[in-house]
Each structure stands twice: as structure tokens, then as C-alpha cells.
PDB file of C-alpha atoms in Angstrom:
ATOM      1  CA  MET A   1      -9.872 -21.535  11.228  1.00  0.00           C
ATOM      2  CA  PRO A   2      -9.432 -18.553   9.406  1.00  0.00           C
ATOM      3  CA  GLU A   3      -8.997 -18.712   5.686  1.00  0.00           C
ATOM      4  CA  THR A   4      -5.674 -18.168   4.404  1.00  0.00           C
ATOM      5  CA  SER A   5      -4.816 -16.817   0.696  1.00  0.00           C
ATOM      6  CA  GLY A   6      -1.676 -19.120   0.387  1.00  0.00           C
ATOM      7  CA  PRO A   7       1.127 -20.874   1.706  1.00  0.00           C
ATOM      8  CA  THR A   8       2.637 -18.035   3.604  1.00  0.00           C
ATOM      9  CA  GLY A   9      -0.990 -18.298   5.804  1.00  0.00           C
ATOM     10  CA  ARG A  10      -1.566 -14.527   5.430  1.00  0.00           C
ATOM     11  CA  THR A  11      -5.091 -13.931   5.516  1.00  0.00           C
ATOM     12  CA  PRO A  12      -6.497 -11.082   3.276  1.00  0.00           C
ATOM     13  CA  GLU A  13      -7.384  -8.510   6.133  1.00  0.00           C
ATOM     14  CA  THR A  14      -3.094  -8.937   6.603  1.00  0.00           C
ATOM     15  CA  HIS A  15      -3.105  -7.894   3.062  1.00  0.00           C
ATOM     16  CA  VAL A  16      -4.542  -4.931   3.595  1.00  0.00           C
ATOM     17  CA  ILE A  17      -2.511  -3.801   6.628  1.00  0.00           C
ATOM     18  CA  ASP A  18       0.829  -4.727   4.844  1.00  0.00           C
ATOM     19  CA  PHE A  19      -0.692  -1.919   1.893  1.00  0.00           C
ATOM     20  CA  ARG A  20      -1.484   0.790   4.414  1.00  0.00           C
ATOM     21  CA  ALA A  21       2.008   0.085   5.928  1.00  0.00           C
ATOM     22  CA  ALA A  22       3.468   0.104   2.902  1.00  0.00           C
ATOM     23  CA  GLU A  23       1.914   3.518   2.197  1.00  0.00           C
ATOM     24  CA  GLN A  24       3.198   4.975   5.101  1.00  0.00           C
ATOM     25  CA  LEU A  25       6.670   3.732   4.808  1.00  0.00           C
ATOM     26  CA  LEU A  26       6.624   4.768   1.094  1.00  0.00           C
ATOM     27  CA  ALA A  27       5.585   8.451   2.848  1.00  0.00           C
ATOM     28  CA  ALA A  28       8.267   8.036   5.419  1.00  0.00           C
ATOM     29  CA  ARG A  29      11.047   7.966   2.561  1.00  0.00           C
ATOM     30  CA  ASP A  30      11.535   3.735   2.824  1.00  0.00           C
ATOM     31  CA  PRO A  31      10.244   2.833  -0.611  1.00  0.00           C
ATOM     32  CA  ARG A  32      12.258  -0.412   0.063  1.00  0.00           C
ATOM     33  CA  GLY A  33      10.589  -1.176   2.668  1.00  0.00           C
ATOM     34  CA  ALA A  34       7.207  -0.840   1.317  1.00  0.00           C
ATOM     35  CA  VAL A  35       8.444  -3.094  -1.436  1.00  0.00           C
ATOM     36  CA  LYS A  36       8.887  -5.678   1.346  1.00  0.00           C
ATOM     37  CA  LEU A  37       5.497  -5.566   2.142  1.00  0.00           C
ATOM     38  CA  LEU A  38       3.724  -5.322  -1.221  1.00  0.00           C
ATOM     39  CA  ASP A  39       5.456  -8.473  -2.751  1.00  0.00           C
ATOM     40  CA  PRO A  40       3.616 -10.891  -1.121  1.00  0.00           C
ATOM     41  CA  VAL A  41      -0.033  -8.374  -1.458  1.00  0.00           C
ATOM     42  CA  ILE A  42       0.970  -8.630  -5.143  1.00  0.00           C
ATOM     43  CA  ALA A  43       1.444 -12.775  -5.071  1.00  0.00           C
ATOM     44  CA  ALA A  44      -1.916 -13.501  -3.526  1.00  0.00           C
ATOM     45  CA  HIS A  45      -3.448 -10.727  -5.566  1.00  0.00           C
ATOM     46  CA  PRO A  46      -1.793 -10.118  -9.017  1.00  0.00           C
ATOM     47  CA  GLU A  47      -4.764  -8.328 -10.585  1.00  0.00           C
ATOM     48  CA  ASN A  48      -4.888  -5.284  -7.422  1.00  0.00           C
ATOM     49  CA  THR A  49      -3.347  -2.267  -9.787  1.00  0.00           C
ATOM     50  CA  ALA A  50      -3.547  -0.060  -6.688  1.00  0.00           C
ATOM     51  CA  ALA A  51      -0.765  -2.381  -5.168  1.00  0.00           C
ATOM     52  CA  ARG A  52       1.145  -2.407  -8.266  1.00  0.00           C
ATOM     53  CA  LEU A  53       1.017   1.509  -8.287  1.00  0.00           C
ATOM     54  CA  LEU A  54       1.899   2.127  -4.881  1.00  0.00           C
ATOM     55  CA  ARG A  55       5.113  -1.076  -5.504  1.00  0.00           C
ATOM     56  CA  ALA A  56       5.892   1.079  -8.905  1.00  0.00           C
ATOM     57  CA  ARG A  57       6.026   4.283  -6.855  1.00  0.00           C
ATOM     58  CA  ALA A  58       8.370   2.351  -4.210  1.00  0.00           C
ATOM     59  CA  PHE A  59      10.571   1.533  -6.906  1.00  0.00           C
ATOM     60  CA  PHE A  60      10.960   4.245  -8.481  1.00  0.00           C
ATOM     61  CA  ALA A  61      11.523   6.214  -5.122  1.00  0.00           C
ATOM     62  CA  ALA A  62      14.197   4.138  -4.560  1.00  0.00           C
ATOM     63  CA  ALA A  63      15.658   4.598  -7.980  1.00  0.00           C
ATOM     64  CA  GLN A  64      14.781   1.099  -9.335  1.00  0.00           C
ATOM     65  CA  LEU A  65      13.734   2.302 -12.800  1.00  0.00           C
ATOM     66  CA  ARG A  66      13.277  -0.983 -14.836  1.00  0.00           C
ATOM     67  CA  PRO A  67      10.677  -2.647 -12.309  1.00  0.00           C
ATOM     68  CA  ALA A  68       9.170   0.927 -11.860  1.00  0.00           C
ATOM     69  CA  GLU A  69       8.742   0.773 -15.328  1.00  0.00           C
ATOM     70  CA  LEU A  70       7.844  -2.722 -15.305  1.00  0.00           C
ATOM     71  CA  GLU A  71       5.051  -1.686 -12.877  1.00  0.00           C
ATOM     72  CA  PHE A  72       3.648   1.511 -14.267  1.00  0.00           C
ATOM     73  CA  THR A  73       3.382  -0.537 -18.054  1.00  0.00           C
ATOM     74  CA  MET A  74       0.956  -3.405 -15.485  1.00  0.00           C
ATOM     75  CA  VAL A  75      -0.796  -0.881 -14.319  1.00  0.00           C
ATOM     76  CA  LEU A  76      -1.340   0.795 -17.485  1.00  0.00           C
ATOM     77  CA  GLU A  77      -2.115  -2.548 -19.060  1.00  0.00           C
ATOM     78  CA  ARG A  78      -5.576  -2.816 -17.374  1.00  0.00           C
ATOM     79  CA  GLU A  79      -6.161   1.231 -16.774  1.00  0.00           C
ATOM     80  CA  PRO A  80      -5.243   2.811 -19.861  1.00  0.00           C
ATOM     81  CA  ASP A  81      -6.929   5.873 -18.879  1.00  0.00           C
ATOM     82  CA  ASN A  82      -4.915   6.593 -15.661  1.00  0.00           C
ATOM     83  CA  ALA A  83      -3.665   9.640 -15.704  1.00  0.00           C
ATOM     84  CA  PHE A  84      -1.290   9.525 -12.916  1.00  0.00           C
ATOM     85  CA  ALA A  85       0.600   6.240 -13.917  1.00  0.00           C
ATOM     86  CA  HIS A  86       0.995   7.619 -17.591  1.00  0.00           C
ATOM     87  CA  PHE A  87       3.130  10.799 -16.037  1.00  0.00           C
ATOM     88  CA  ALA A  88       4.783   8.436 -13.272  1.00  0.00           C
ATOM     89  CA  LEU A  89       6.223   6.342 -16.489  1.00  0.00           C
ATOM     90  CA  ALA A  90       7.138   9.378 -18.504  1.00  0.00           C
ATOM     91  CA  ARG A  91       8.942  10.400 -14.927  1.00  0.00           C
ATOM     92  CA  THR A  92      10.853   7.055 -15.373  1.00  0.00           C
ATOM     93  CA  TYR A  93      11.706   7.016 -19.071  1.00  0.00           C
ATOM     94  CA  GLU A  94      12.800  10.687 -18.478  1.00  0.00           C
ATOM     95  CA  ARG A  95      14.968   9.125 -15.701  1.00  0.00           C
ATOM     96  CA  GLN A  96      16.326   6.287 -17.767  1.00  0.00           C
ATOM     97  CA  LEU A  97      16.936   9.214 -20.663  1.00  0.00           C
ATOM     98  CA  ARG A  98      14.328   8.335 -22.744  1.00  0.00           C
ATOM     99  CA  PRO A  99      13.009  11.168 -23.910  1.00  0.00           C
ATOM    100  CA  GLU A 100      10.426  10.296 -26.856  1.00  0.00           C
ATOM    101  CA  GLN A 101       8.985   7.733 -24.556  1.00  0.00           C
ATOM    102  CA  ALA A 102       8.610   9.861 -22.029  1.00  0.00           C
ATOM    103  CA  LYS A 103       7.063  12.851 -23.894  1.00  0.00           C
ATOM    104  CA  ARG A 104       4.506  10.296 -24.993  1.00  0.00           C
ATOM    105  CA  HIS A 105       3.424   9.520 -21.624  1.00  0.00           C
ATOM    106  CA  PHE A 106       3.777  12.651 -20.445  1.00  0.00           C
ATOM    107  CA  ARG A 107       1.400  14.538 -23.408  1.00  0.00           C
ATOM    108  CA  LEU A 108      -1.327  10.891 -22.524  1.00  0.00           C
ATOM    109  CA  ALA A 109      -1.235  12.009 -19.080  1.00  0.00           C
ATOM    110  CA  ALA A 110      -1.951  15.389 -19.880  1.00  0.00           C
ATOM    111  CA  ALA A 111      -4.817  14.516 -22.457  1.00  0.00           C
ATOM    112  CA  LEU A 112      -6.744  12.123 -19.856  1.00  0.00           C
ATOM    113  CA  ASP A 113      -6.130  15.030 -16.604  1.00  0.00           C
ATOM    114  CA  PRO A 114      -4.936  18.581 -17.457  1.00  0.00           C
ATOM    115  CA  LYS A 115      -3.464  19.238 -14.189  1.00  0.00           C
ATOM    116  CA  PRO A 116      -1.111  21.944 -14.232  1.00  0.00           C
ATOM    117  CA  GLN A 117       1.783  19.524 -13.595  1.00  0.00           C
ATOM    118  CA  TYR A 118       0.762  17.481 -16.272  1.00  0.00           C
ATOM    119  CA  LEU A 119       0.278  20.264 -18.743  1.00  0.00           C
ATOM    120  CA  GLU A 120       3.503  21.763 -17.928  1.00  0.00           C
ATOM    121  CA  ALA A 121       5.523  18.211 -18.528  1.00  0.00           C
ATOM    122  CA  ALA A 122       3.701  17.311 -21.807  1.00  0.00           C
ATOM    123  CA  ARG A 123       5.364  20.728 -23.543  1.00  0.00           C
ATOM    124  CA  PHE A 124       2.776  20.866 -26.370  1.00  0.00           C
ATOM    125  CA  ASP A 125       4.262  23.999 -27.270  1.00  0.00           C
ATOM    126  CA  SER A 126       7.627  22.083 -28.778  1.00  0.00           C
TER     127      SER A 126
END
């Protein structure tokens, strides 16, 4: 009998398939569908930062800003040098009208990875 990762009978291979399908759903502009696929993946593998980052992006795309903020924060607790997570958290704060927190994370993103979009958002000249 194949090894399962929990009471749902889902295998690690199934979680990989669900993760990839969630990526496709997010690309197809179905963030809520992506979240539904990612929930059991994260329940089985809470330490998986790739799944958490994808779920955070899906929450953001669905305008579920508080869950997005929490997920991006969890990713940054595990990967404090993740420039994209800082940038995305900053965008989340920006949409929540929290400009000081947004500015801090925009600047961290730009310091970690000087991509033009990160540098522009960081507004170091202001």
C-alpha cells in the first residue's frame, strides 16, 4: 500500500500535482481555486515555503489581504532574504493603506535584489 501523508489519503506525489495545478490556476486568474488546492498541501507540509509563497500570491490576487500578509510574513520568517516576498508584502501593505510598512519592505526588497521594479518602488530619493 502506498505511503500517505495524512488522513485524507493524499500522497506526496499528489501534493506535487496539486502544487503544479495551483500554479496553473493562479496563472489562469483563478486564485481561489489555487488556494483550495494549496490548503491540503500546506496542511501536510507546513514548512514548505514555496507552497506558502504561492498561496500568499493567490490570496493577494483574490484581494484577501490579511491572509496574504500572514503568509508572506511566514515566508519571510523562514527566508528573510527573499526579495520577492518582501516586495509582495510591501504591495500587500500598500493595498491596505499602510505606507510606512510598505516602504520598509520595498526598501528591503531593493537592497536584497536591485531589480528596476524593486528600486523604483523603494523610492530611495524620498
